[in-house]
mmCIF file of C-alpha atoms in Angstrom:
data_model
loop_
_atom_site.group_PDB
_atom_site.id
_atom_site.type_symbol
_atom_site.label_atom_id
_atom_site.label_comp_id
_atom_site.label_asym_id
_atom_site.label_seq_id
_atom_site.Cartn_x
_atom_site.Cartn_y
_atom_site.Cartn_z
ATOM 1 C CA MET S 1 -42.624 32.006 34.683
ATOM 2 C CA ALA S 2 -44.017 35.418 35.602
ATOM 3 C CA SER S 3 -45.943 37.187 32.870
ATOM 4 C CA PRO S 4 -45.690 40.943 32.197
ATOM 5 C CA THR S 5 -49.169 41.341 33.709
ATOM 6 C CA ASP S 6 -47.944 40.025 37.056
ATOM 7 C CA GLU S 7 -46.615 43.461 37.894
ATOM 8 C CA GLY S 8 -49.453 45.419 36.436
ATOM 9 C CA ALA S 9 -49.289 47.968 33.636
ATOM 10 C CA PHE S 10 -45.803 49.168 32.805
ATOM 11 C CA LYS S 11 -43.945 51.144 30.264
ATOM 12 C CA THR S 12 -41.315 49.599 28.039
ATOM 13 C CA PRO S 13 -38.969 48.018 30.647
ATOM 14 C CA LYS S 14 -35.325 48.888 30.724
ATOM 15 C CA ASN S 15 -32.461 47.469 32.690
ATOM 16 C CA VAL S 16 -31.668 49.610 35.660
ATOM 17 C CA ARG S 17 -28.074 50.382 36.464
ATOM 18 C CA VAL S 18 -27.577 50.629 40.167
ATOM 19 C CA ARG S 19 -24.732 50.530 42.666
ATOM 20 C CA SER S 20 -24.527 47.804 45.306
ATOM 21 C CA PHE S 21 -23.521 47.968 48.960
ATOM 22 C CA LEU S 22 -20.932 45.277 48.357
ATOM 23 C CA GLY S 23 -17.346 45.967 49.510
ATOM 24 C CA ASN S 24 -16.177 46.003 45.903
ATOM 25 C CA GLY S 25 -15.734 49.717 45.354
ATOM 26 C CA GLY S 26 -19.334 50.243 44.250
ATOM 27 C CA THR S 27 -19.153 48.141 41.103
ATOM 28 C CA PRO S 28 -22.326 48.834 39.078
ATOM 29 C CA VAL S 29 -24.906 46.061 39.096
ATOM 30 C CA THR S 30 -27.538 45.698 36.379
ATOM 31 C CA ILE S 31 -30.902 44.386 37.596
ATOM 32 C CA PRO S 32 -33.370 43.404 34.818
ATOM 33 C CA ALA S 33 -36.914 44.714 34.996
ATOM 34 C CA SER S 34 -39.279 42.316 36.731
ATOM 35 C CA PRO S 35 -41.057 41.015 33.604
ATOM 36 C CA PHE S 36 -37.668 39.776 32.291
ATOM 37 C CA MET S 37 -36.963 37.572 35.279
ATOM 38 C CA LYS S 38 -38.598 34.296 36.283
ATOM 39 C CA LYS S 39 -40.869 34.804 39.276
ATOM 40 C CA LEU S 40 -39.854 32.347 42.001
ATOM 41 C CA GLY S 41 -42.475 33.281 44.526
ATOM 42 C CA CYS S 42 -43.904 35.991 46.704
ATOM 43 C CA GLY S 43 -44.277 36.988 50.294
ATOM 44 C CA THR S 44 -45.898 39.729 52.305
ATOM 45 C CA GLY S 45 -45.408 42.817 50.231
ATOM 46 C CA VAL S 46 -42.622 41.357 48.084
ATOM 47 C CA ASN S 47 -41.978 39.281 44.999
ATOM 48 C CA VAL S 48 -38.880 37.177 44.466
ATOM 49 C CA TYR S 49 -37.280 36.705 41.000
ATOM 50 C CA LEU S 50 -34.506 34.598 39.490
ATOM 51 C CA MET S 51 -31.752 36.785 38.034
ATOM 52 C CA ASP S 52 -29.786 34.891 35.394
ATOM 53 C CA ARG S 53 -26.116 35.970 35.396
ATOM 54 C CA ALA S 54 -25.099 33.721 32.513
ATOM 55 C CA GLY S 55 -23.030 36.479 30.946
ATOM 56 C CA LYS S 56 -20.691 36.585 33.917
ATOM 57 C CA VAL S 57 -17.711 34.228 34.158
ATOM 58 C CA ASN S 58 -18.489 31.388 36.579
ATOM 59 C CA ALA S 59 -21.482 33.345 37.840
ATOM 60 C CA SER S 60 -24.298 31.621 39.617
ATOM 61 C CA PRO S 61 -27.825 33.064 39.501
ATOM 62 C CA TRP S 62 -29.169 35.439 42.147
ATOM 63 C CA ALA S 63 -32.558 35.653 43.775
ATOM 64 C CA VAL S 64 -33.830 39.220 43.707
ATOM 65 C CA LYS S 65 -36.434 40.429 46.169
ATOM 66 C CA LYS S 66 -38.491 43.476 45.148
ATOM 67 C CA ILE S 67 -41.292 45.349 46.816
ATOM 68 C CA ASN S 68 -44.624 44.441 45.181
ATOM 69 C CA SER S 69 -45.737 47.529 43.308
ATOM 70 C CA LYS S 70 -49.362 46.614 43.879
ATOM 71 C CA CYS S 71 -49.086 47.183 47.649
ATOM 72 C CA ALA S 72 -51.163 49.913 49.171
ATOM 73 C CA THR S 73 -49.216 53.162 49.438
ATOM 74 C CA LYS S 74 -49.425 53.194 53.229
ATOM 75 C CA GLN S 75 -47.827 49.750 53.384
ATOM 76 C CA LEU S 76 -44.921 50.465 51.008
ATOM 77 C CA ALA S 77 -42.898 52.268 53.723
ATOM 78 C CA VAL S 78 -43.351 49.283 56.081
ATOM 79 C CA TYR S 79 -42.177 46.766 53.511
ATOM 80 C CA GLN S 80 -39.314 49.050 52.458
ATOM 81 C CA LYS S 81 -38.090 49.348 56.040
ATOM 82 C CA ARG S 82 -38.277 45.575 56.363
ATOM 83 C CA LEU S 83 -36.252 45.084 53.146
ATOM 84 C CA ASN S 84 -33.623 47.624 54.338
ATOM 85 C CA LYS S 85 -33.365 45.707 57.626
ATOM 86 C CA GLU S 86 -32.991 42.354 55.923
ATOM 87 C CA ALA S 87 -30.246 43.676 53.629
ATOM 88 C CA LYS S 88 -28.232 45.023 56.549
ATOM 89 C CA LEU S 89 -28.607 41.790 58.514
ATOM 90 C CA LEU S 90 -27.674 39.602 55.557
ATOM 91 C CA GLN S 91 -24.467 41.565 55.025
ATOM 92 C CA GLY S 92 -23.274 40.356 58.402
ATOM 93 C CA ILE S 93 -24.347 36.706 57.991
ATOM 94 C CA ASN S 94 -22.151 34.014 56.535
ATOM 95 C CA HIS S 95 -23.379 30.460 57.004
ATOM 96 C CA PRO S 96 -23.875 27.518 54.610
ATOM 97 C CA ASN S 97 -27.460 27.024 55.818
ATOM 98 C CA ILE S 98 -28.572 30.625 55.386
ATOM 99 C CA VAL S 99 -28.924 32.314 52.027
ATOM 100 C CA GLY S 100 -26.122 34.789 51.451
ATOM 101 C CA PHE S 101 -26.130 38.486 50.650
ATOM 102 C CA ARG S 102 -25.120 39.599 47.141
ATOM 103 C CA ALA S 103 -26.174 43.198 46.648
ATOM 104 C CA PHE S 104 -28.635 45.876 47.787
ATOM 105 C CA THR S 105 -29.520 48.248 44.969
ATOM 106 C CA THR S 106 -31.685 51.247 44.225
ATOM 107 C CA ALA S 107 -33.641 51.541 41.050
ATOM 108 C CA ARG S 108 -34.203 54.857 39.258
ATOM 109 C CA ASP S 109 -37.629 55.180 40.788
ATOM 110 C CA GLY S 110 -36.118 54.907 44.263
ATOM 111 C CA SER S 111 -37.339 51.396 44.959
ATOM 112 C CA LYS S 112 -34.914 48.890 46.481
ATOM 113 C CA CYS S 113 -33.833 45.449 45.207
ATOM 114 C CA LEU S 114 -32.198 42.905 47.484
ATOM 115 C CA ALA S 115 -30.062 40.435 45.548
ATOM 116 C CA MET S 116 -29.309 37.207 47.374
ATOM 117 C CA GLU S 117 -27.669 33.869 46.863
ATOM 118 C CA TYR S 118 -29.996 31.625 44.895
ATOM 119 C CA GLY S 119 -30.566 28.878 47.453
ATOM 120 C CA GLY S 120 -32.749 26.644 45.261
ATOM 121 C CA GLU S 121 -35.631 26.741 42.854
ATOM 122 C CA LYS S 122 -38.124 25.320 45.295
ATOM 123 C CA SER S 123 -39.104 26.243 48.859
ATOM 124 C CA LEU S 124 -39.824 23.389 51.217
ATOM 125 C CA ASN S 125 -43.459 24.458 51.058
ATOM 126 C CA ASP S 126 -43.437 24.016 47.277
ATOM 127 C CA LEU S 127 -42.145 20.461 47.721
ATOM 128 C CA ILE S 128 -44.749 19.725 50.337
ATOM 129 C CA GLU S 129 -47.539 20.973 48.060
ATOM 130 C CA LYS S 130 -46.199 18.974 45.118
ATOM 131 C CA ARG S 131 -45.965 15.826 47.203
ATOM 132 C CA ARG S 132 -49.542 16.241 48.395
ATOM 133 C CA GLU S 133 -50.770 16.864 44.876
ATOM 134 C CA ASP S 134 -49.047 13.673 43.724
ATOM 135 C CA GLY S 135 -51.007 11.680 46.343
ATOM 136 C CA LEU S 136 -47.891 10.855 48.352
ATOM 137 C CA LYS S 137 -47.499 10.651 52.121
ATOM 138 C CA ALA S 138 -44.789 11.909 54.493
ATOM 139 C CA PHE S 139 -41.314 12.659 53.198
ATOM 140 C CA PRO S 140 -38.835 9.836 53.870
ATOM 141 C CA ALA S 141 -37.523 10.055 57.443
ATOM 142 C CA ALA S 142 -33.995 10.590 56.183
ATOM 143 C CA ASN S 143 -35.034 13.723 54.274
ATOM 144 C CA ILE S 144 -36.779 15.088 57.336
ATOM 145 C CA GLU S 145 -33.761 14.434 59.530
ATOM 146 C CA LYS S 146 -31.513 16.179 56.997
ATOM 147 C CA VAL S 147 -33.722 19.231 56.937
ATOM 148 C CA ALA S 148 -33.939 19.220 60.718
ATOM 149 C CA LEU S 149 -30.175 19.124 61.118
ATOM 150 C CA HIS S 150 -29.363 21.795 58.494
ATOM 151 C CA VAL S 151 -32.077 24.196 59.636
ATOM 152 C CA ALA S 152 -31.054 23.683 63.265
ATOM 153 C CA ARG S 153 -27.463 24.536 62.301
ATOM 154 C CA GLY S 154 -28.692 27.752 60.715
ATOM 155 C CA LEU S 155 -30.748 28.594 63.805
ATOM 156 C CA GLN S 156 -27.822 27.840 66.093
ATOM 157 C CA TYR S 157 -25.698 30.306 64.107
ATOM 158 C CA LEU S 158 -28.397 32.979 64.259
ATOM 159 C CA HIS S 159 -29.166 32.476 67.928
ATOM 160 C CA ASN S 160 -25.694 31.890 69.390
ATOM 161 C CA GLU S 161 -23.347 33.747 67.112
ATOM 162 C CA LYS S 162 -25.456 36.581 65.716
ATOM 163 C CA LYS S 163 -27.866 36.873 68.664
ATOM 164 C CA LEU S 164 -30.831 36.972 66.270
ATOM 165 C CA LEU S 165 -34.295 35.441 66.449
ATOM 166 C CA HIS S 166 -35.315 34.551 62.910
ATOM 167 C CA GLY S 167 -38.948 35.364 63.794
ATOM 168 C CA ASP S 168 -40.752 33.589 60.945
ATOM 169 C CA MET S 169 -39.677 29.994 60.664
ATOM 170 C CA LYS S 170 -41.859 27.846 58.406
ATOM 171 C CA SER S 171 -41.541 25.678 55.274
ATOM 172 C CA CYS S 172 -41.953 28.751 53.007
ATOM 173 C CA ASN S 173 -38.693 30.159 54.431
ATOM 174 C CA VAL S 174 -36.569 27.096 53.781
ATOM 175 C CA VAL S 175 -35.192 26.738 50.235
ATOM 176 C CA ILE S 176 -34.100 23.407 48.776
ATOM 177 C CA LYS S 177 -31.723 22.758 45.923
ATOM 178 C CA GLY S 178 -31.763 19.407 44.053
ATOM 179 C CA ASP S 179 -32.590 16.254 46.025
ATOM 180 C CA PHE S 180 -32.041 18.012 49.370
ATOM 181 C CA ASP S 181 -28.444 18.695 48.292
ATOM 182 C CA SER S 182 -28.614 22.191 49.769
ATOM 183 C CA ILE S 183 -30.921 23.406 52.524
ATOM 184 C CA LYS S 184 -30.986 27.041 53.487
ATOM 185 C CA ILE S 185 -33.002 29.349 55.682
ATOM 186 C CA CYS S 186 -34.166 32.541 53.994
ATOM 187 C CA ASP S 187 -36.116 35.747 54.828
ATOM 188 C CA VAL S 188 -34.570 37.347 57.952
ATOM 189 C CA GLY S 189 -36.472 40.605 57.372
ATOM 190 C CA VAL S 190 -38.548 40.281 60.574
ATOM 191 C CA SER S 191 -35.774 38.965 62.848
ATOM 192 C CA LEU S 192 -35.325 40.403 66.357
ATOM 193 C CA ARG S 193 -32.168 41.017 68.389
ATOM 194 C CA LEU S 194 -31.514 38.726 71.340
ATOM 195 C CA ASP S 195 -29.655 39.518 74.541
ATOM 196 C CA GLU S 196 -27.143 37.276 76.264
ATOM 197 C CA ASN S 197 -30.006 35.381 77.937
ATOM 198 C CA MET S 198 -31.637 34.641 74.599
ATOM 199 C CA LYS S 199 -34.509 37.018 75.268
ATOM 200 C CA VAL S 200 -35.640 39.592 72.743
ATOM 201 C CA LEU S 201 -33.500 42.651 73.463
ATOM 202 C CA ASP S 202 -36.198 45.254 72.935
ATOM 203 C CA PRO S 203 -39.298 44.427 75.042
ATOM 204 C CA LYS S 204 -41.374 46.673 72.784
ATOM 205 C CA ALA S 205 -40.250 44.881 69.568
ATOM 206 C CA GLU S 206 -43.103 43.217 67.732
ATOM 207 C CA TYR S 207 -42.884 39.511 66.889
ATOM 208 C CA ILE S 208 -44.267 39.284 63.354
ATOM 209 C CA GLY S 209 -44.166 35.611 62.503
ATOM 210 C CA THR S 210 -46.955 33.836 60.650
ATOM 211 C CA GLU S 211 -50.068 33.011 62.609
ATOM 212 C CA PRO S 212 -50.302 29.210 62.254
ATOM 213 C CA TRP S 213 -46.634 28.834 63.366
ATOM 214 C CA LYS S 214 -46.747 31.196 66.269
ATOM 215 C CA PRO S 215 -46.031 29.829 69.731
ATOM 216 C CA LYS S 216 -48.389 30.572 72.617
ATOM 217 C CA GLU S 217 -46.065 33.246 74.042
ATOM 218 C CA ALA S 218 -46.087 35.187 70.789
ATOM 219 C CA LEU S 219 -49.845 35.480 70.459
ATOM 220 C CA GLU S 220 -51.044 39.000 71.122
ATOM 221 C CA GLU S 221 -53.469 38.054 73.886
ATOM 222 C CA GLU S 222 -50.750 36.062 75.693
ATOM 223 C CA GLY S 223 -48.155 38.802 75.860
ATOM 224 C CA GLY S 224 -45.444 36.312 76.878
ATOM 225 C CA GLU S 225 -41.721 36.715 76.918
ATOM 226 C CA ILE S 226 -40.199 36.046 73.503
ATOM 227 C CA THR S 227 -36.923 34.097 73.434
ATOM 228 C CA ASP S 228 -34.961 31.928 70.962
ATOM 229 C CA LYS S 229 -37.474 29.183 71.816
ATOM 230 C CA ALA S 230 -40.117 30.926 69.618
ATOM 231 C CA ASP S 231 -38.055 29.832 66.606
ATOM 232 C CA ILE S 232 -37.837 26.310 68.028
ATOM 233 C CA PHE S 233 -41.614 26.013 68.268
ATOM 234 C CA ALA S 234 -41.968 27.049 64.599
ATOM 235 C CA PHE S 235 -39.094 24.759 63.683
ATOM 236 C CA GLY S 236 -41.019 21.868 65.212
ATOM 237 C CA LEU S 237 -44.095 22.717 63.203
ATOM 238 C CA THR S 238 -41.918 22.797 60.057
ATOM 239 C CA LEU S 239 -40.978 19.149 60.723
ATOM 240 C CA TRP S 240 -44.691 18.421 61.342
ATOM 241 C CA GLU S 241 -45.380 19.873 57.881
ATOM 242 C CA MET S 242 -43.007 17.374 56.310
ATOM 243 C CA MET S 243 -44.665 14.485 58.175
ATOM 244 C CA THR S 244 -48.303 15.481 57.471
ATOM 245 C CA LEU S 245 -48.044 17.525 54.221
ATOM 246 C CA ALA S 246 -50.469 19.982 55.884
ATOM 247 C CA MET S 247 -50.454 23.499 57.265
ATOM 248 C CA PRO S 248 -50.493 23.767 61.078
ATOM 249 C CA HIS S 249 -54.057 24.163 62.496
ATOM 250 C CA LEU S 250 -55.499 24.395 58.991
ATOM 251 C CA GLU S 251 -55.414 20.716 58.056
ATOM 252 C CA MET S 252 -59.179 20.604 57.862
ATOM 253 C CA LEU S 253 -59.003 23.001 54.921
ATOM 254 C CA GLU S 254 -56.714 20.535 53.120
ATOM 255 C CA ASP S 255 -59.377 17.838 53.571
ATOM 256 C CA GLU S 256 -62.004 20.180 52.234
ATOM 257 C CA ASP S 257 -59.875 21.059 49.253
ATOM 258 C CA ASP S 258 -59.726 17.378 48.349
ATOM 259 C CA ASP S 259 -63.469 16.812 48.741
ATOM 260 C CA ASN S 260 -64.825 20.098 47.393
ATOM 261 C CA GLU S 261 -63.543 21.001 43.945
ATOM 262 C CA ASP S 262 -65.475 24.277 43.779
ATOM 263 C CA ASN S 263 -64.434 25.318 47.296
ATOM 264 C CA GLU S 264 -67.367 27.693 47.343
ATOM 265 C CA ASP S 265 -68.386 26.908 50.895
ATOM 266 C CA ASP S 266 -64.897 26.777 52.435
ATOM 267 C CA GLU S 267 -65.119 30.200 54.105
ATOM 268 C CA ASP S 268 -68.589 29.567 55.468
ATOM 269 C CA SER S 269 -67.727 26.124 56.839
ATOM 270 C CA PHE S 270 -64.380 27.209 58.402
ATOM 271 C CA ASP S 271 -64.641 27.053 62.194
ATOM 272 C CA GLU S 272 -62.787 30.243 63.060
ATOM 273 C CA ASP S 273 -63.286 29.854 66.828
ATOM 274 C CA ALA S 274 -61.748 26.367 66.725
ATOM 275 C CA TYR S 275 -58.845 27.640 64.672
ATOM 276 C CA TYR S 276 -57.939 30.437 67.067
ATOM 277 C CA GLU S 277 -58.303 28.112 70.062
ATOM 278 C CA ARG S 278 -55.695 25.767 68.555
ATOM 279 C CA LEU S 279 -53.147 28.474 67.749
ATOM 280 C CA GLY S 280 -49.960 28.113 69.837
ATOM 281 C CA THR S 281 -50.715 24.500 70.605
ATOM 282 C CA ARG S 282 -49.254 21.217 69.308
ATOM 283 C CA PRO S 283 -51.209 19.921 66.317
ATOM 284 C CA ALA S 284 -52.165 16.220 66.284
ATOM 285 C CA LEU S 285 -49.828 13.707 64.665
ATOM 286 C CA ASP S 286 -50.796 10.204 63.584
ATOM 287 C CA GLU S 287 -47.631 8.397 64.770
ATOM 288 C CA GLY S 288 -48.995 5.054 63.753
ATOM 289 C CA ALA S 289 -49.155 6.044 60.098
ATOM 290 C CA LEU S 290 -45.466 6.997 60.072
ATOM 291 C CA GLY S 291 -43.678 3.888 61.317
ATOM 292 C CA SER S 292 -40.611 3.310 63.451
ATOM 293 C CA SER S 293 -38.151 5.060 61.129
ATOM 294 C CA TYR S 294 -39.759 8.441 62.087
ATOM 295 C CA ARG S 295 -39.296 7.898 65.820
ATOM 296 C CA LYS S 296 -36.552 10.503 66.237
ATOM 297 C CA MET S 297 -38.408 13.144 64.227
ATOM 298 C CA VAL S 298 -41.654 12.476 66.073
ATOM 299 C CA GLU S 299 -39.793 12.840 69.369
ATOM 300 C CA LEU S 300 -38.124 16.069 68.215
ATOM 301 C CA PHE S 301 -41.468 17.462 67.075
ATOM 302 C CA TYR S 302 -43.026 16.823 70.480
ATOM 303 C CA LEU S 303 -40.127 18.429 72.354
ATOM 304 C CA CYS S 304 -39.947 21.528 70.158
ATOM 305 C CA THR S 305 -43.670 22.144 70.448
ATOM 306 C CA GLU S 306 -43.915 22.100 74.253
ATOM 307 C CA GLU S 307 -46.217 24.911 75.328
ATOM 308 C CA ASN S 308 -43.713 25.948 78.009
ATOM 309 C CA PRO S 309 -40.732 27.510 76.184
ATOM 310 C CA LYS S 310 -38.329 26.394 78.886
ATOM 311 C CA LYS S 311 -39.112 22.780 78.086
ATOM 312 C CA ARG S 312 -38.119 23.172 74.435
ATOM 313 C CA PRO S 313 -34.564 22.298 73.437
ATOM 314 C CA SER S 314 -32.243 24.990 72.134
ATOM 315 C CA ALA S 315 -30.912 24.953 68.587
ATOM 316 C CA ILE S 316 -27.460 23.886 69.836
ATOM 317 C CA GLN S 317 -29.000 20.943 71.741
ATOM 318 C CA ILE S 318 -30.808 19.809 68.616
ATOM 319 C CA VAL S 319 -27.728 20.009 66.525
ATOM 320 C CA GLN S 320 -25.677 18.100 69.088
ATOM 321 C CA ALA S 321 -28.283 15.328 69.351
ATOM 322 C CA LEU S 322 -28.657 14.975 65.591
ATOM 323 C CA GLU S 323 -24.949 15.106 64.808
ATOM 324 C CA SER S 324 -24.226 12.442 67.428
ATOM 325 C CA ASN S 325 -27.180 10.362 66.215
ATOM 326 C CA SER S 326 -28.608 10.330 69.754
ATOM 327 C CA LEU S 327 -32.135 10.908 70.911
ATOM 328 C CA LEU S 328 -33.410 13.965 72.758
ATOM 329 C CA ALA S 329 -34.679 12.849 76.125
ATOM 330 C CA LYS S 330 -37.232 14.564 78.291
ATOM 331 C CA THR S 331 -37.791 14.644 82.028
ATOM 332 C CA PRO S 332 -40.799 16.256 83.689
ATOM 333 C CA SER S 333 -38.748 19.319 84.647
ATOM 334 C CA GLU S 334 -36.277 19.783 81.854
ATOM 335 C CA VAL S 335 -35.148 18.890 78.410
ATOM 336 C CA ILE S 336 -31.727 17.316 78.056
ATOM 337 C CA VAL S 337 -29.672 15.743 75.317
ATOM 338 C CA GLY S 338 -29.012 12.084 75.922
ATOM 339 C CA ASP S 339 -28.743 8.657 74.452
#
């Protein structure tokens, strides 16, 4: 639960009456002040809160994304633009594996609030961290396969129907409800438009992503062509996260965290050169520690993290293979779906 100090000093909070961009005639929406909502998490420049709508008939809670008031002034405009973009995109998205749009509102101080479907109390990253803290190993293969299928369905919809590259796939941007009863992609604020060939429409558009999940072609020094396959590389690393309970290319920090309670020397001992050399590559995976039940997910991870984007499967190929319970097969020159 977020405490009042999470948002810094504030005057006596009041509910803010705002109007949404929903197609409901501009029905007023009341968004509680941040200290009166449970803080679900945070991202770059934003905080996400749980908005309880218990007073509404048959109303489910909303997740409300707000700009972090502690951001430097020069960054506020950037994050505001990103939130505006996400709101507009979400209004046109309707898929069971992507969090839905609920309202986009303006507070009295001019700040924006994006209200979304509440996809689940935990992100996949939260579940990974909890499992690691409990001393457990990889998620059961069935859970990983279910996440793979549902996330791939969401990506297929974004890529093929909406012509959008998500642009920041990772465990933090997958929300889970219950015992994997619901699996949804969130945070489309840095997505990029795709053309009919699945290439980023604007060659000058910046791929934001998150460094450890970036494919080789998205790294600044590479300057490669960005396509839908950038999401596939990050998708593969998300499956790797579930099998290793680690962060891509930073697994040595996880070991240090376990061995060094004070963590005072972590920064000094971190091999920055080795880290940057590994970015955009496939992290190691101990297949022997996983067992035969993980065969399909191990294979999918390897295919999705091919350095050459053309050798990675598309989202639709992944969905077809998983729905038909077949294996993805690879030849030296191409990736195909087969038995």
